[in-house]
XYZ file of C-alpha atoms in Angstrom:
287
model
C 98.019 99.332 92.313
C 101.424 99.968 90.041
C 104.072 98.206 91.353
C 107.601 99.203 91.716
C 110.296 97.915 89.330
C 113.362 96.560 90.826
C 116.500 98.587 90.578
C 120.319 98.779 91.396
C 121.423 100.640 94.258
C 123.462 103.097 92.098
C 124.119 103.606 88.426
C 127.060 102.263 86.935
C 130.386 104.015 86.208
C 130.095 102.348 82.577
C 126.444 103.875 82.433
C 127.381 107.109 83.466
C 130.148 107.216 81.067
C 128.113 106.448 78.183
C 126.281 109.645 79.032
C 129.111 111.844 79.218
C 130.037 110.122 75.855
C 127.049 110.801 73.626
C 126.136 114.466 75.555
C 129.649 115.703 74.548
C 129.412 113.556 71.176
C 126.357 115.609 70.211
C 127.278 118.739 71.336
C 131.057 118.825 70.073
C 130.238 117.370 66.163
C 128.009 120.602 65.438
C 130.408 123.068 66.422
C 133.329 120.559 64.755
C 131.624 120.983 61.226
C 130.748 124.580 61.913
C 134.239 125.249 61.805
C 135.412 123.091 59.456
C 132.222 124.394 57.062
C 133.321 127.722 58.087
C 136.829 127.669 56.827
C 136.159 125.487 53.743
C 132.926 126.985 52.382
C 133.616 130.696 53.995
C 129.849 130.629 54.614
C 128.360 132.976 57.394
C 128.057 131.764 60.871
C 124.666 134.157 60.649
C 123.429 131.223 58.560
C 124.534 128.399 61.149
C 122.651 130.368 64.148
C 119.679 131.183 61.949
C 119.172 127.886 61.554
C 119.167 127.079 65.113
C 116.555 130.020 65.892
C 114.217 128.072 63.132
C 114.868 124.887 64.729
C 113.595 126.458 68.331
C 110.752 128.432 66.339
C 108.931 125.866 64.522
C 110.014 122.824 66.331
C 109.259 123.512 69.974
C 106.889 126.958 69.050
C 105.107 126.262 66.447
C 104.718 122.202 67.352
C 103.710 123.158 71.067
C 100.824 125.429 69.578
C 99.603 122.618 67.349
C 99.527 120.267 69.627
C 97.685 122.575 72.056
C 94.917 122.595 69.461
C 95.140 119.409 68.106
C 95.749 117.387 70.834
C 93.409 119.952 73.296
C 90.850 121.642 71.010
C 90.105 119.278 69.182
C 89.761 116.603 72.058
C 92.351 114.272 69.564
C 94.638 113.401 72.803
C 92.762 110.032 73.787
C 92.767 109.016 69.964
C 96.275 109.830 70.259
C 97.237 108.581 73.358
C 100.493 107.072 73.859
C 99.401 104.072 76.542
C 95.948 103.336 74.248
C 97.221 103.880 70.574
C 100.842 104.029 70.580
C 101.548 103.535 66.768
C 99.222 106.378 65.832
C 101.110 108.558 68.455
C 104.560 107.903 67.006
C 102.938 108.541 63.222
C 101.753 111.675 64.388
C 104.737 112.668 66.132
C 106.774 111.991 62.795
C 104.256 113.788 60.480
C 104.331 116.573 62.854
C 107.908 117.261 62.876
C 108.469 116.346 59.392
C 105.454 119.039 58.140
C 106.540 122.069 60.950
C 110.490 121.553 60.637
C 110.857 121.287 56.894
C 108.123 124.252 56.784
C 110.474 125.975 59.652
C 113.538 125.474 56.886
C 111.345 126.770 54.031
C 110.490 129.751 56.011
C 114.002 130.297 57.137
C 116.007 129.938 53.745
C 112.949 132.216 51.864
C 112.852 134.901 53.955
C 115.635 135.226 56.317
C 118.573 134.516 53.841
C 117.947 136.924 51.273
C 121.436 138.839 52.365
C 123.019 135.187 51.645
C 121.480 132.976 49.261
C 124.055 130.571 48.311
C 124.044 126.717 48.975
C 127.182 127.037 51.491
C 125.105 129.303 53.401
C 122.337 126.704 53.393
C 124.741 124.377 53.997
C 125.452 125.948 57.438
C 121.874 126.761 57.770
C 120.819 122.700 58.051
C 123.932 122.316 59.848
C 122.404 125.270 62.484
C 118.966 123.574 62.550
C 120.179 119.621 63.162
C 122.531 121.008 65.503
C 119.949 122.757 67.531
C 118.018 119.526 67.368
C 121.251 117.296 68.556
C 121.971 119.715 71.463
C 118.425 119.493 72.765
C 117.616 115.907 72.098
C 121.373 114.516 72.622
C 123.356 116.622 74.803
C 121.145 118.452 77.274
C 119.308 114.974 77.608
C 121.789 112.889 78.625
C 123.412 115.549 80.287
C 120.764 116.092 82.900
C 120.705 112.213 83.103
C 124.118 112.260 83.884
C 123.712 115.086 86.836
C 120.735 112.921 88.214
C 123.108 109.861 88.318
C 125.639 111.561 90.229
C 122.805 112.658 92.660
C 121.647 109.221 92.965
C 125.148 107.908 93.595
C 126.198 110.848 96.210
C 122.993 110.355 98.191
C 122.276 107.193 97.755
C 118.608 105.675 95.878
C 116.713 106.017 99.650
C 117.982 109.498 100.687
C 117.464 110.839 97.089
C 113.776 109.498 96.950
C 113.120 111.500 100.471
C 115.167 114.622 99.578
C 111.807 114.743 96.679
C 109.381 114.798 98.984
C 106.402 113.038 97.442
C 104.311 109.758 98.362
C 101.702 107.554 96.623
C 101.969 106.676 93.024
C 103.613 109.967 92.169
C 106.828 108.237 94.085
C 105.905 105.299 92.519
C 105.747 106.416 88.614
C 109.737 108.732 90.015
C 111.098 104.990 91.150
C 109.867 103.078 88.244
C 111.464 105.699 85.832
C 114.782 105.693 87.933
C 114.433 101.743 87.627
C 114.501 101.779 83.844
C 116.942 104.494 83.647
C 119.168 102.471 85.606
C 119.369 99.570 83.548
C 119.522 101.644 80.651
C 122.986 98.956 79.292
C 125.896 101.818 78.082
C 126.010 99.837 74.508
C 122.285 101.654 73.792
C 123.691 104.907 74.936
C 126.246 105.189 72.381
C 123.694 103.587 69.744
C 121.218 106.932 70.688
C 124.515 109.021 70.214
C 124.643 107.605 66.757
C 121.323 107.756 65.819
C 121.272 111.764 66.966
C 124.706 112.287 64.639
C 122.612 110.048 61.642
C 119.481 112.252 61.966
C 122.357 115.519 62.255
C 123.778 114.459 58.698
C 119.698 113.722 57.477
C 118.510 117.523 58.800
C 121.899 118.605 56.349
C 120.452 117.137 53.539
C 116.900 117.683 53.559
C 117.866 121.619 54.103
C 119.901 120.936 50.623
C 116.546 119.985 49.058
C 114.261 122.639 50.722
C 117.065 125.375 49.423
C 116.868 123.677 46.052
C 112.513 124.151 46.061
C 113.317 128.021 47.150
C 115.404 129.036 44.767
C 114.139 127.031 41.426
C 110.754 126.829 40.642
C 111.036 123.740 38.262
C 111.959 122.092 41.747
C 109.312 123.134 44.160
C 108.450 119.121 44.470
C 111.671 119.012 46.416
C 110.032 120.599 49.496
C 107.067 117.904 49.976
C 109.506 115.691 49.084
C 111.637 116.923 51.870
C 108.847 116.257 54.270
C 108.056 112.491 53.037
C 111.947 111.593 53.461
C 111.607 113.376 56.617
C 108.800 111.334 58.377
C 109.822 108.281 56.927
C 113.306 108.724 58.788
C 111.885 109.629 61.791
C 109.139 106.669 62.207
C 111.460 104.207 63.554
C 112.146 106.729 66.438
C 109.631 107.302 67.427
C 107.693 103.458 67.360
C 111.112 103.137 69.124
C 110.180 105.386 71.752
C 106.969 104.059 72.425
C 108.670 100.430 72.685
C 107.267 98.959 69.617
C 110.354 98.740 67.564
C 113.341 97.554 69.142
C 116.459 100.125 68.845
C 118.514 97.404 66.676
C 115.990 97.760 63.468
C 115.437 101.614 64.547
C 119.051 102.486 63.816
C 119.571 99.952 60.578
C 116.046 101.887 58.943
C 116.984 105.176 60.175
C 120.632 104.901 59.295
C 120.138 103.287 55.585
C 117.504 106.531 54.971
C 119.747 108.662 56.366
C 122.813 107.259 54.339
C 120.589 106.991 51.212
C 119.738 110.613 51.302
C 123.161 111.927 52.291
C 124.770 110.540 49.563
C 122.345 111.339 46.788
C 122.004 115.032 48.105
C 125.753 115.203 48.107
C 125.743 114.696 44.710
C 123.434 116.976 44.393
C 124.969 119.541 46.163
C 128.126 119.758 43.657
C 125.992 120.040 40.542
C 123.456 123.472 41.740
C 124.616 126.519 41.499
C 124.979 128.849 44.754
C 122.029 130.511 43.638
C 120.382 126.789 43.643
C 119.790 126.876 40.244
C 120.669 123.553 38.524
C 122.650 123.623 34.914
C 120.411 122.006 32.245
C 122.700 118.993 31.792
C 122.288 118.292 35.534
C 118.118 119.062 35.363
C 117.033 116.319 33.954
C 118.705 113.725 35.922
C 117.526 115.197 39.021
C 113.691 115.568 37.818
């Protein structure tokens, strides 16, 4: 029989801060750059909310209907089962996102920003599409933890658990999760904050090098390229997720991809043309 993990009788007001924190964190920064971008580039805001409808497309469309078939059709979901094989569950979250997201921005910048195909415009575009990504896995997250906390502390850990109505191991599986929620320390709230804003600048770049495979054909390498960095950035959070890598090592490898890409696509960025074409001079040091 499961047994129930110990918890506190109420979450802490340190906890709950570091909720509000990283919720408002990642859903203020977006919207921060958007209008800084906006006045500095004079890009379309079109191109920032494009982005975000590719985001919701591919990411939670297109991914849910893969991994209806993959994980349903073809009977893959005890191979890939996050209690019996957790490492090759977080690899094939990470290819998964990395293949339908970058495809999502290759899709988006190809066909949808004909009317504006200039690298500020992309700019906003990958701006659009991590934003979408920090507001669902960063704000509305820890949000909705946040309201459940303030449940929890109006009604108390007993009352709450009644007001749900369920017995047996269902209530057991609700108290365990509460448990580990609970002691959840506010230091790794604010380190998940900065991991979302790290992965924010990463989605930036990698649209940078999708636009680039678009719009020059001497560069189409940039878009599998764009899925490689991609997956490799997003490994560590996900064997974080399933416990097998501890958050410390997640954010250093995350961050140093993240920080390594950034700056090499910012370099980038000032050398390509709006139409991202690249001048000659500039060519052959990027191939």
């Amino acid at each position: 029989m499961t047994k129930i993990v110990l918890m506190a009788d109420a979450f802490s007001k340190n906890s709950m801060m570091g909720m509000v924190i990283v919720a408002l964190t990642c859903m203020g920064i977006p919207f921060i750059l958007l209008a800084y971008m906006k006045t500095k580039t004079g890009a379309s805001i079109t191109s920032f909310l494009k982005g975000m409808l590719f985001y919701a497309l591919f990411s939670f469309g297109l991914s849910g209907l893969l991994n209806i078939l993959l994980l349903g059709g073809l009977s893959l979901s005890s191979f890939l089962n996050r209690s019996i094989h957790p490492v090759y569950y977080a690899l094939y979250g990470a290819i998964l996102s990395g293949v339908v997201e970058e495809a999502g921005k290759y899709v988006g910048l190809k066909y949808m920003m004909k009317k504006t195909p200039t690298k500020q415009n992309a700019l906003l575009f990958g701006l659009g599409h991590g934003g979408f990504e920090a507001l669902a896995y960063g704000s509305s997250l820890f949000m909705g933890n946040f309201v459940l906390a303030l449940m929890v502390n109006s009604l108390g850990v007993d009352e709450y658990f009644k007001k749900l109505d369920i017995t047996g191991d269902k209530l057991i599986e609700q108290k365990n999760n509460l448990a580990i929620l609970m002691a959840i320390p506010t230091s790794e709230y604010v380190a998940y904050g900065f991991e979302r804003i790290l992965c924010l600048a990463l989605q930036i770049s990698l649209t940078i090098l999708v636009f680039m495979a678009v719009n020059n054909e001497k560069l189409k390498s940039m878009l599998p390229i764009a899925i490689l960095l991609h997956i490799i950035a997003y490994i560590p959070s996900y064997l974080n997720n399933v416990e097998i890598l501890n958050l410390t090592f997640n954010l250093l490898i995350t961050g140093g991809i993240c920080v390594i890409v950034s700056a090499y696509v910012y370099r980038i960025y000032h050398q390509i043309r709006d139409d991202g074409t690249i001048p000659s001079k500039s060519s052959s040091k990027i191939s």
